[in-house]
């Protein structure tokens, strides 16, 4: 759904993630410097005690993140050696709602885009759809200037479409203040009330709107609903037991579903940018730690842009299958990994539902995602054999500088562990971000 990443990004954001992006990107330079200082040797594989030391370091950093205020974190690192590391840490106050476990079901937010893009590219491989198809041919009348916007532009965020998450009415639904169920067509209508940002194909700007359109196109091409397409084409063949698309006002019922939290109105207010609408706050039952439980906010506005539920283990199996060529033919996998530049000064590049991300320990592929109460970062190496997931049971709880700095250190350590590189040293203090 909304984008936030600790690695450089200046894309347009929903009101609720602008401040968070600032909080998490600020400390990048310090970690890059630390990583460079430890750049020799490059690989740690085979050294006695390295795996145990890495796990101990990840455990300590996960606990530090929780101690700094995060409700809970899950870390899973698989270096492709058959011995994945899983770390779970949780604030004691949240255990009354649910005791967090390594394989809990989790709202994956914008990681959904990678699965939707995979389905679309499978249809391209089957010659039922072309990347060059104008979307007006598939969705006549839904999107102005649809004759000039192609399927590829929706996939790589070069359509110029306004991001619907910035619409005030949709924002109320995203935060749970508006409880009505939205259809994808209604969300698209809200988005296209706003002027496009630029002429199609001329620039990059991250837009959730394009992925709602892609979901509708996939349904139009096949005659099947999107959730069934994900099950038939990805989840069932890969035996993913905890992976499914939530639609409408449905909420997950599994006892293995993690609870998510956001700061209450009083704690959230100072974290918001100055132009956020008055009264912006998340709906949910109050918790004693100054959070509200946002688990049951209806996510009808998210759908193809961010409504997947999965687990760290399931997602690792998915990205391994994807990057190793088990889900797409070589031609379509190459298209997926054909990238465009993001914003000026940002080293990351975006493909077709897949991002190439520059980290202190090297380049990785994957996506990140947010849904009310849930943040996730899921990356892999170029082969898909090494995977990492860092999941946190909050979005804006990480916007507090001390918590965000601790979370950044944890994510960097997890990625570096996946790549078998030395873990960057954390800054001496996590009481404030190291930059702006």
Short mmCIF file of C-alpha atoms in Angstrom, two decimals:
data_model
loop_
_atom_site.label_atom_id
_atom_site.label_comp_id
_atom_site.label_asym_id
_atom_site.label_seq_id
_atom_site.Cartn_x
_atom_site.Cartn_y
_atom_site.Cartn_z
CA UNK A 1 0.00 0.00 0.00
CA UNK A 2 1.69 3.27 1.01
CA UNK A 3 5.43 3.19 0.49
CA UNK A 4 8.08 3.65 3.12
CA UNK A 5 11.55 2.25 3.07
CA UNK A 6 14.71 2.86 5.10
CA UNK A 7 16.64 2.94 1.84
CA UNK A 8 16.63 6.24 -0.11
CA UNK A 9 13.26 7.30 -1.52
CA UNK A 10 11.63 10.62 -2.30
CA UNK A 11 8.44 9.41 -3.98
CA UNK A 12 5.08 10.97 -3.26
CA UNK A 13 3.68 9.34 -0.12
CA UNK A 14 0.36 9.08 1.62
CA UNK A 15 0.01 11.59 4.47
CA UNK A 16 0.69 8.87 7.01
CA UNK A 17 4.01 7.66 5.60
CA UNK A 18 5.79 10.88 4.72
CA UNK A 19 6.97 11.44 8.28
CA UNK A 20 7.87 7.78 8.66
CA UNK A 21 9.98 7.76 5.51
CA UNK A 22 11.91 10.76 6.85
CA UNK A 23 12.46 9.09 10.21
CA UNK A 24 13.84 5.91 8.67
CA UNK A 25 15.96 7.32 5.84
CA UNK A 26 17.84 9.74 8.05
CA UNK A 27 20.36 7.29 9.46
CA UNK A 28 21.44 5.67 6.20
CA UNK A 29 24.74 7.53 5.86
CA UNK A 30 25.98 6.37 9.25
CA UNK A 31 25.32 2.75 8.40
CA UNK A 32 26.88 3.04 4.96
CA UNK A 33 30.04 4.43 6.53
CA UNK A 34 30.14 1.61 9.07
CA UNK A 35 29.62 -0.99 6.36
CA UNK A 36 32.42 0.43 4.24
CA UNK A 37 34.79 0.31 7.20
CA UNK A 38 34.07 -3.40 7.61
CA UNK A 39 34.15 -4.26 3.90
CA UNK A 40 37.05 -6.71 4.22
CA UNK A 41 36.63 -9.62 4.02
CA UNK A 42 33.43 -9.58 1.90
CA UNK A 43 32.08 -12.98 2.88
CA UNK A 44 31.78 -14.73 6.20
CA UNK A 45 30.55 -18.15 5.09
CA UNK A 46 32.27 -21.05 6.80
CA UNK A 47 33.79 -19.19 9.70
CA UNK A 48 33.32 -21.04 13.01
CA UNK A 49 30.72 -19.45 15.21
CA UNK A 50 29.66 -16.87 12.63
CA UNK A 51 26.07 -18.11 12.33
CA UNK A 52 25.59 -18.13 16.10
CA UNK A 53 27.09 -14.66 16.40
CA UNK A 54 24.86 -13.34 13.62
CA UNK A 55 21.74 -14.78 15.24
CA UNK A 56 22.73 -13.32 18.60
CA UNK A 57 23.24 -9.93 17.00
CA UNK A 58 19.86 -10.06 15.24
CA UNK A 59 18.18 -11.11 18.48
CA UNK A 60 19.75 -8.22 20.36
CA UNK A 61 18.74 -5.72 17.67
CA UNK A 62 15.18 -7.08 17.55
CA UNK A 63 14.91 -6.71 21.32
CA UNK A 64 16.34 -3.20 21.11
CA UNK A 65 13.65 -2.28 18.57
CA UNK A 66 10.91 -3.54 20.88
CA UNK A 67 12.50 -1.86 23.88
CA UNK A 68 12.52 1.37 21.87
CA UNK A 69 8.74 1.14 21.45
CA UNK A 70 7.83 -1.22 18.60
CA UNK A 71 4.97 -3.59 19.55
CA UNK A 72 6.64 -6.56 17.90
CA UNK A 73 9.07 -7.73 15.21
CA UNK A 74 9.67 -10.92 13.26
CA UNK A 75 12.96 -11.53 11.45
CA UNK A 76 13.64 -14.42 9.10
CA UNK A 77 16.95 -14.88 7.28
CA UNK A 78 17.69 -17.77 4.93
CA UNK A 79 21.17 -17.92 3.42
CA UNK A 80 20.22 -20.89 1.26
CA UNK A 81 21.99 -23.40 3.46
CA UNK A 82 18.85 -25.08 4.81
CA UNK A 83 19.20 -23.48 8.25
CA UNK A 84 17.09 -20.31 8.33
CA UNK A 85 17.32 -18.01 11.33
CA UNK A 86 14.04 -16.85 12.86
CA UNK A 87 13.83 -14.24 15.60
CA UNK A 88 10.65 -12.99 17.29
CA UNK A 89 10.44 -10.26 19.89
CA UNK A 90 7.30 -8.67 21.32
CA UNK A 91 6.28 -6.05 23.85
CA UNK A 92 4.75 -7.70 26.90
CA UNK A 93 1.61 -5.52 26.80
CA UNK A 94 0.66 -6.88 23.34
CA UNK A 95 0.71 -10.54 24.36
CA UNK A 96 -2.81 -10.32 25.78
CA UNK A 97 -4.06 -9.86 22.20
CA UNK A 98 -1.82 -12.44 20.54
CA UNK A 99 1.52 -14.12 21.21
CA UNK A 100 3.64 -13.43 18.14
CA UNK A 101 5.23 -16.41 16.36
CA UNK A 102 7.70 -16.72 13.49
CA UNK A 103 5.16 -18.07 11.01
CA UNK A 104 2.22 -15.83 11.89
CA UNK A 105 0.00 -14.54 9.13
CA UNK A 106 0.74 -10.90 8.41
CA UNK A 107 -0.72 -8.15 6.25
CA UNK A 108 1.87 -7.71 3.50
CA UNK A 109 0.81 -4.32 2.14
CA UNK A 110 2.55 -3.35 -1.09
CA UNK A 111 4.42 -6.63 -1.33
CA UNK A 112 1.08 -7.62 -2.90
CA UNK A 113 2.26 -5.84 -6.05
CA UNK A 114 4.91 -8.47 -6.72
CA UNK A 115 2.29 -11.24 -6.73
CA UNK A 116 -0.13 -9.23 -8.88
CA UNK A 117 2.68 -8.44 -11.33
CA UNK A 118 3.55 -12.14 -11.47
CA UNK A 119 -0.05 -13.03 -12.41
CA UNK A 120 -0.09 -10.30 -15.08
CA UNK A 121 3.21 -11.48 -16.56
CA UNK A 122 1.95 -15.06 -16.63
CA UNK A 123 -0.96 -13.80 -18.75
CA UNK A 124 1.55 -12.02 -20.98
CA UNK A 125 3.50 -15.28 -21.37
CA UNK A 126 0.24 -16.99 -22.35
CA UNK A 127 -0.33 -14.28 -24.99
CA UNK A 128 -3.62 -13.26 -23.44
CA UNK A 129 -2.30 -9.80 -22.69
CA UNK A 130 0.51 -7.56 -23.93
CA UNK A 131 2.66 -5.16 -21.95
CA UNK A 132 2.05 -2.66 -24.73
CA UNK A 133 -1.76 -2.94 -24.53
CA UNK A 134 -3.47 0.40 -23.85
CA UNK A 135 -5.45 -0.01 -20.67
CA UNK A 136 -8.42 1.74 -22.26
CA UNK A 137 -8.97 -1.40 -24.35
CA UNK A 138 -9.47 -3.47 -21.19
CA UNK A 139 -11.07 -0.88 -18.92
CA UNK A 140 -13.03 1.42 -21.24
CA UNK A 141 -14.22 4.59 -19.59
CA UNK A 142 -12.66 3.93 -16.17
CA UNK A 143 -9.43 5.90 -16.57
CA UNK A 144 -9.12 9.14 -18.59
CA UNK A 145 -6.51 9.00 -21.37
CA UNK A 146 -6.51 5.21 -21.11
CA UNK A 147 -5.46 4.97 -24.76
CA UNK A 148 -2.07 6.50 -23.84
CA UNK A 149 -1.38 4.39 -20.74
CA UNK A 150 -0.04 0.87 -21.21
CA UNK A 151 0.01 -2.19 -18.99
CA UNK A 152 3.78 -1.75 -18.62
CA UNK A 153 3.33 1.80 -17.34
CA UNK A 154 0.98 0.57 -14.64
CA UNK A 155 3.47 -2.09 -13.60
CA UNK A 156 6.50 0.21 -13.33
CA UNK A 157 4.75 3.35 -12.01
CA UNK A 158 5.28 5.52 -15.08
CA UNK A 159 1.57 6.04 -15.83
CA UNK A 160 1.35 9.43 -14.17
CA UNK A 161 -1.82 8.42 -12.36
CA UNK A 162 -2.50 10.18 -9.06
CA UNK A 163 -1.95 7.86 -6.09
CA UNK A 164 -5.36 7.27 -4.55
CA UNK A 165 -3.93 6.89 -1.05
CA UNK A 166 -3.47 10.67 -1.02
CA UNK A 167 -7.17 11.31 -1.59
CA UNK A 168 -8.70 12.55 1.72
CA UNK A 169 -11.75 10.29 1.48
CA UNK A 170 -9.65 7.20 0.80
CA UNK A 171 -7.32 8.17 3.64
CA UNK A 172 -10.26 8.07 6.04
CA UNK A 173 -11.00 4.52 4.93
CA UNK A 174 -7.35 3.50 5.19
CA UNK A 175 -7.19 4.70 8.81
CA UNK A 176 -10.51 3.08 9.70
CA UNK A 177 -12.40 6.33 10.23
CA UNK A 178 -14.66 5.42 7.31
CA UNK A 179 -15.91 1.84 7.69
CA UNK A 180 -17.81 1.47 4.43
CA UNK A 181 -16.69 -1.12 1.89
CA UNK A 182 -15.16 0.35 -1.26
CA UNK A 183 -15.11 -1.41 -4.62
CA UNK A 184 -11.99 -1.14 -6.80
CA UNK A 185 -14.02 0.90 -9.29
CA UNK A 186 -14.96 3.38 -6.55
CA UNK A 187 -11.35 3.77 -5.49
CA UNK A 188 -10.29 4.34 -9.10
CA UNK A 189 -13.01 6.96 -9.44
CA UNK A 190 -11.63 8.78 -6.40
CA UNK A 191 -8.13 8.70 -7.91
CA UNK A 192 -9.03 10.02 -11.36
CA UNK A 193 -10.86 13.01 -9.89
CA UNK A 194 -7.32 14.32 -9.42
CA UNK A 195 -5.22 15.54 -12.32
CA UNK A 196 -2.48 13.19 -13.55
CA UNK A 197 1.01 14.03 -12.38
CA UNK A 198 2.63 13.95 -15.81
CA UNK A 199 2.16 12.63 -19.34
CA UNK A 200 2.12 8.80 -19.46
CA UNK A 201 5.55 7.22 -19.80
CA UNK A 202 7.58 10.38 -19.20
CA UNK A 203 8.50 10.03 -15.52
CA UNK A 204 8.34 7.73 -12.50
CA UNK A 205 6.01 8.24 -9.52
CA UNK A 206 4.90 5.41 -7.27
CA UNK A 207 1.14 4.96 -7.59
CA UNK A 208 -1.10 2.39 -5.96
CA UNK A 209 -3.80 3.37 -8.45
CA UNK A 210 -2.10 1.50 -11.27
CA UNK A 211 -2.22 -1.79 -9.41
CA UNK A 212 -5.96 -1.55 -8.81
CA UNK A 213 -6.29 -1.18 -12.57
CA UNK A 214 -4.03 -4.20 -13.11
CA UNK A 215 -6.20 -6.31 -10.81
CA UNK A 216 -9.29 -5.38 -12.81
CA UNK A 217 -7.48 -6.13 -16.08
CA UNK A 218 -6.41 -9.58 -14.85
CA UNK A 219 -10.02 -10.33 -13.91
CA UNK A 220 -11.26 -9.08 -17.29
CA UNK A 221 -8.74 -11.19 -19.21
CA UNK A 222 -9.44 -14.42 -17.32
CA UNK A 223 -13.01 -14.15 -16.09
CA UNK A 224 -11.80 -15.11 -12.58
CA UNK A 225 -11.57 -12.98 -9.44
CA UNK A 226 -8.10 -11.85 -8.44
CA UNK A 227 -7.96 -13.81 -5.19
CA UNK A 228 -8.65 -17.04 -7.09
CA UNK A 229 -5.97 -16.22 -9.65
CA UNK A 230 -3.40 -15.81 -6.88
CA UNK A 231 -4.44 -19.13 -5.34
CA UNK A 232 -4.52 -21.06 -8.61
CA UNK A 233 -1.34 -19.66 -10.12
CA UNK A 234 0.93 -19.05 -7.12
CA UNK A 235 -0.25 -20.18 -3.68
CA UNK A 236 -1.51 -23.67 -4.56
CA UNK A 237 1.40 -24.72 -6.84
CA UNK A 238 3.92 -23.54 -4.23
CA UNK A 239 1.94 -25.05 -1.30
CA UNK A 240 1.66 -21.69 0.46
CA UNK A 241 -0.65 -22.42 3.38
CA UNK A 242 -0.85 -18.93 4.87
CA UNK A 243 -1.11 -16.80 1.74
CA UNK A 244 -4.33 -15.29 0.38
CA UNK A 245 -5.89 -12.05 -0.80
CA UNK A 246 -8.33 -10.39 1.61
CA UNK A 247 -11.19 -8.65 -0.18
CA UNK A 248 -13.90 -6.19 0.79
CA UNK A 249 -14.45 -5.91 4.51
CA UNK A 250 -13.22 -9.45 5.17
CA UNK A 251 -10.65 -9.88 7.90
CA UNK A 252 -8.44 -12.84 8.61
CA UNK A 253 -9.87 -15.21 11.22
CA UNK A 254 -6.88 -17.49 11.76
CA UNK A 255 -5.55 -17.78 15.31
CA UNK A 256 -2.11 -17.42 13.69
CA UNK A 257 -2.91 -13.90 12.47
CA UNK A 258 -0.66 -11.25 14.03
CA UNK A 259 -2.17 -8.16 15.61
CA UNK A 260 -1.10 -4.76 14.34
CA UNK A 261 -0.99 -1.43 16.18
CA UNK A 262 -0.67 2.29 15.51
CA UNK A 263 -0.08 5.19 17.93
CA UNK A 264 -3.24 6.67 19.39
CA UNK A 265 -4.40 10.12 18.31
CA UNK A 266 -2.34 12.00 20.90
CA UNK A 267 0.91 10.19 20.06
CA UNK A 268 0.24 10.22 16.31
CA UNK A 269 -0.43 13.95 15.98
CA UNK A 270 3.20 15.17 16.36
CA UNK A 271 4.39 12.53 13.89
CA UNK A 272 2.15 13.79 11.07
CA UNK A 273 3.31 16.28 8.42
CA UNK A 274 1.79 19.76 8.85
CA UNK A 275 -0.65 19.38 5.94
CA UNK A 276 -2.31 16.19 7.25
CA UNK A 277 -6.08 16.72 7.66
CA UNK A 278 -7.15 17.68 11.18
CA UNK A 279 -8.30 14.70 13.18
CA UNK A 280 -6.27 12.14 11.23
CA UNK A 281 -5.98 9.08 13.48
CA UNK A 282 -6.31 5.32 13.33
CA UNK A 283 -9.47 3.65 14.57
CA UNK A 284 -9.27 0.69 16.93
CA UNK A 285 -9.50 -0.49 20.54
CA UNK A 286 -7.19 1.43 22.89
CA UNK A 287 -4.18 -0.28 24.43
CA UNK A 288 -2.34 0.82 27.55
CA UNK A 289 0.95 1.52 25.79
CA UNK A 290 -0.50 4.43 23.82
CA UNK A 291 -1.40 2.34 20.79
CA UNK A 292 -4.67 1.28 19.21
CA UNK A 293 -5.24 -2.20 17.80
CA UNK A 294 -5.74 -1.70 14.04
CA UNK A 295 -5.93 -5.40 13.14
CA UNK A 296 -9.56 -5.30 12.07
CA UNK A 297 -9.61 -2.12 9.98
CA UNK A 298 -11.33 -3.06 6.73
CA UNK A 299 -8.86 -2.96 3.87
CA UNK A 300 -11.28 -2.67 0.97
CA UNK A 301 -9.31 0.26 -0.47
CA UNK A 302 -6.13 -1.84 -0.73
CA UNK A 303 -7.07 -4.91 -2.84
CA UNK A 304 -4.57 -5.45 -5.71
CA UNK A 305 -2.33 -2.71 -4.34
CA UNK A 306 -1.86 -4.12 -0.86
CA UNK A 307 -4.33 -6.69 0.53
CA UNK A 308 -2.27 -9.89 0.54
CA UNK A 309 -1.90 -11.85 3.77
CA UNK A 310 1.10 -14.15 4.05
CA UNK A 311 3.88 -15.26 6.40
CA UNK A 312 7.64 -14.85 6.38
CA UNK A 313 8.13 -18.49 5.40
CA UNK A 314 5.52 -18.45 2.64
CA UNK A 315 6.89 -15.24 1.18
CA UNK A 316 10.42 -16.64 1.12
CA UNK A 317 9.17 -19.65 -0.83
CA UNK A 318 7.36 -17.34 -3.25
CA UNK A 319 10.33 -15.06 -4.01
CA UNK A 320 12.68 -18.03 -4.34
CA UNK A 321 10.33 -19.60 -6.90
CA UNK A 322 9.92 -16.29 -8.70
CA UNK A 323 13.57 -15.31 -8.97
CA UNK A 324 14.70 -18.85 -9.88
CA UNK A 325 12.30 -18.97 -12.86
CA UNK A 326 9.67 -21.38 -11.54
CA UNK A 327 6.76 -18.95 -11.94
CA UNK A 328 7.69 -17.05 -15.10
CA UNK A 329 9.42 -17.97 -18.38
CA UNK A 330 12.84 -16.33 -18.92
CA UNK A 331 11.47 -13.61 -21.19
CA UNK A 332 8.91 -12.43 -18.66
CA UNK A 333 11.31 -12.67 -15.73
CA UNK A 334 13.72 -10.50 -17.71
CA UNK A 335 10.92 -7.97 -18.28
CA UNK A 336 10.13 -7.98 -14.56
CA UNK A 337 13.75 -7.16 -13.79
CA UNK A 338 13.99 -4.43 -16.43
CA UNK A 339 14.00 -1.30 -14.31
CA UNK A 340 13.41 2.42 -14.55
CA UNK A 341 15.07 5.10 -12.47
CA UNK A 342 13.18 6.28 -9.44
CA UNK A 343 13.58 9.83 -8.10
CA UNK A 344 16.68 11.94 -8.72
CA UNK A 345 19.38 11.02 -6.24
CA UNK A 346 17.79 7.68 -5.37
CA UNK A 347 19.95 4.68 -6.37
CA UNK A 348 17.01 2.27 -6.27
CA UNK A 349 15.27 1.24 -9.49
CA UNK A 350 11.80 -0.17 -10.10
CA UNK A 351 10.96 -3.05 -12.43
CA UNK A 352 7.55 -4.62 -12.98
CA UNK A 353 6.26 -5.06 -9.43
CA UNK A 354 9.81 -5.65 -8.23
CA UNK A 355 12.34 -3.18 -6.88
CA UNK A 356 16.12 -3.24 -7.15
CA UNK A 357 17.30 -1.85 -3.81
CA UNK A 358 20.76 -0.61 -2.88
CA UNK A 359 21.67 -1.44 0.73
CA UNK A 360 24.84 -0.96 2.78
CA UNK A 361 25.85 -4.58 2.07
CA UNK A 362 24.89 -4.84 -1.60
CA UNK A 363 22.03 -4.85 -4.05
CA UNK A 364 18.90 -6.87 -3.34
CA UNK A 365 15.54 -7.42 -5.06
CA UNK A 366 12.09 -7.35 -3.54
CA UNK A 367 9.53 -4.96 -2.14
CA UNK A 368 8.28 -3.44 1.08
CA UNK A 369 4.74 -2.91 2.25
CA UNK A 370 2.51 -1.24 4.81
CA UNK A 371 -1.06 -1.80 5.96
CA UNK A 372 -2.60 -0.35 9.14
CA UNK A 373 -0.56 -1.90 11.95
CA UNK A 374 1.87 -3.78 9.70
CA UNK A 375 5.18 -3.01 7.97
CA UNK A 376 7.23 -5.53 6.03
CA UNK A 377 10.49 -5.60 4.11
CA UNK A 378 11.08 -8.68 1.95
CA UNK A 379 14.24 -9.04 -0.12
CA UNK A 380 16.26 -11.65 -1.95
CA UNK A 381 19.53 -11.94 -3.81
CA UNK A 382 19.51 -12.07 -7.61
CA UNK A 383 19.11 -15.86 -7.65
CA UNK A 384 16.33 -16.11 -5.08
CA UNK A 385 18.32 -18.59 -3.02
CA UNK A 386 18.89 -16.16 -0.16
CA UNK A 387 15.89 -14.40 1.40
CA UNK A 388 15.20 -12.01 4.24
CA UNK A 389 12.02 -10.71 5.86
CA UNK A 390 11.71 -8.10 8.57
CA UNK A 391 8.14 -7.63 9.78
CA UNK A 392 6.97 -5.07 12.34
CA UNK A 393 3.52 -4.81 13.89
CA UNK A 394 3.21 -1.06 13.27
CA UNK A 395 3.79 1.62 10.65
CA UNK A 396 3.85 4.85 12.61
CA UNK A 397 5.24 3.34 15.77
CA UNK A 398 8.50 3.32 13.79
CA UNK A 399 8.23 7.05 13.06
CA UNK A 400 9.35 7.81 16.61
CA UNK A 401 13.07 8.64 16.06
CA UNK A 402 14.45 6.24 18.68
CA UNK A 403 12.28 3.36 17.44
CA UNK A 404 12.96 4.10 13.79
CA UNK A 405 16.71 4.19 14.31
CA UNK A 406 16.63 0.84 16.11
CA UNK A 407 14.45 -0.64 13.37
CA UNK A 408 16.83 0.62 10.70
CA UNK A 409 19.77 -1.06 12.42
CA UNK A 410 17.80 -4.31 12.58
CA UNK A 411 16.89 -4.22 8.89
CA UNK A 412 20.44 -3.47 7.81
CA UNK A 413 21.75 -6.31 9.97
CA UNK A 414 19.19 -8.74 8.58
CA UNK A 415 20.00 -7.89 4.95
CA UNK A 416 23.75 -8.10 5.57
CA UNK A 417 23.30 -11.45 7.32
CA UNK A 418 21.38 -12.77 4.31
CA UNK A 419 24.22 -11.71 2.02
CA UNK A 420 26.83 -13.09 4.46
CA UNK A 421 28.46 -9.69 4.83
CA UNK A 422 29.65 -8.10 8.08
CA UNK A 423 26.78 -6.51 9.98
CA UNK A 424 27.14 -2.70 10.02
CA UNK A 425 27.80 -1.25 13.44
CA UNK A 426 24.85 0.71 14.81
CA UNK A 427 25.36 4.39 15.71
CA UNK A 428 26.43 5.01 19.27
CA UNK A 429 22.97 6.34 20.16
CA UNK A 430 19.50 5.48 18.88
CA UNK A 431 17.84 8.33 20.73
CA UNK A 432 17.44 10.41 17.56
CA UNK A 433 17.87 10.01 13.81
CA UNK A 434 21.31 10.87 12.47
CA UNK A 435 20.02 13.02 9.64
CA UNK A 436 16.90 14.49 8.09
#
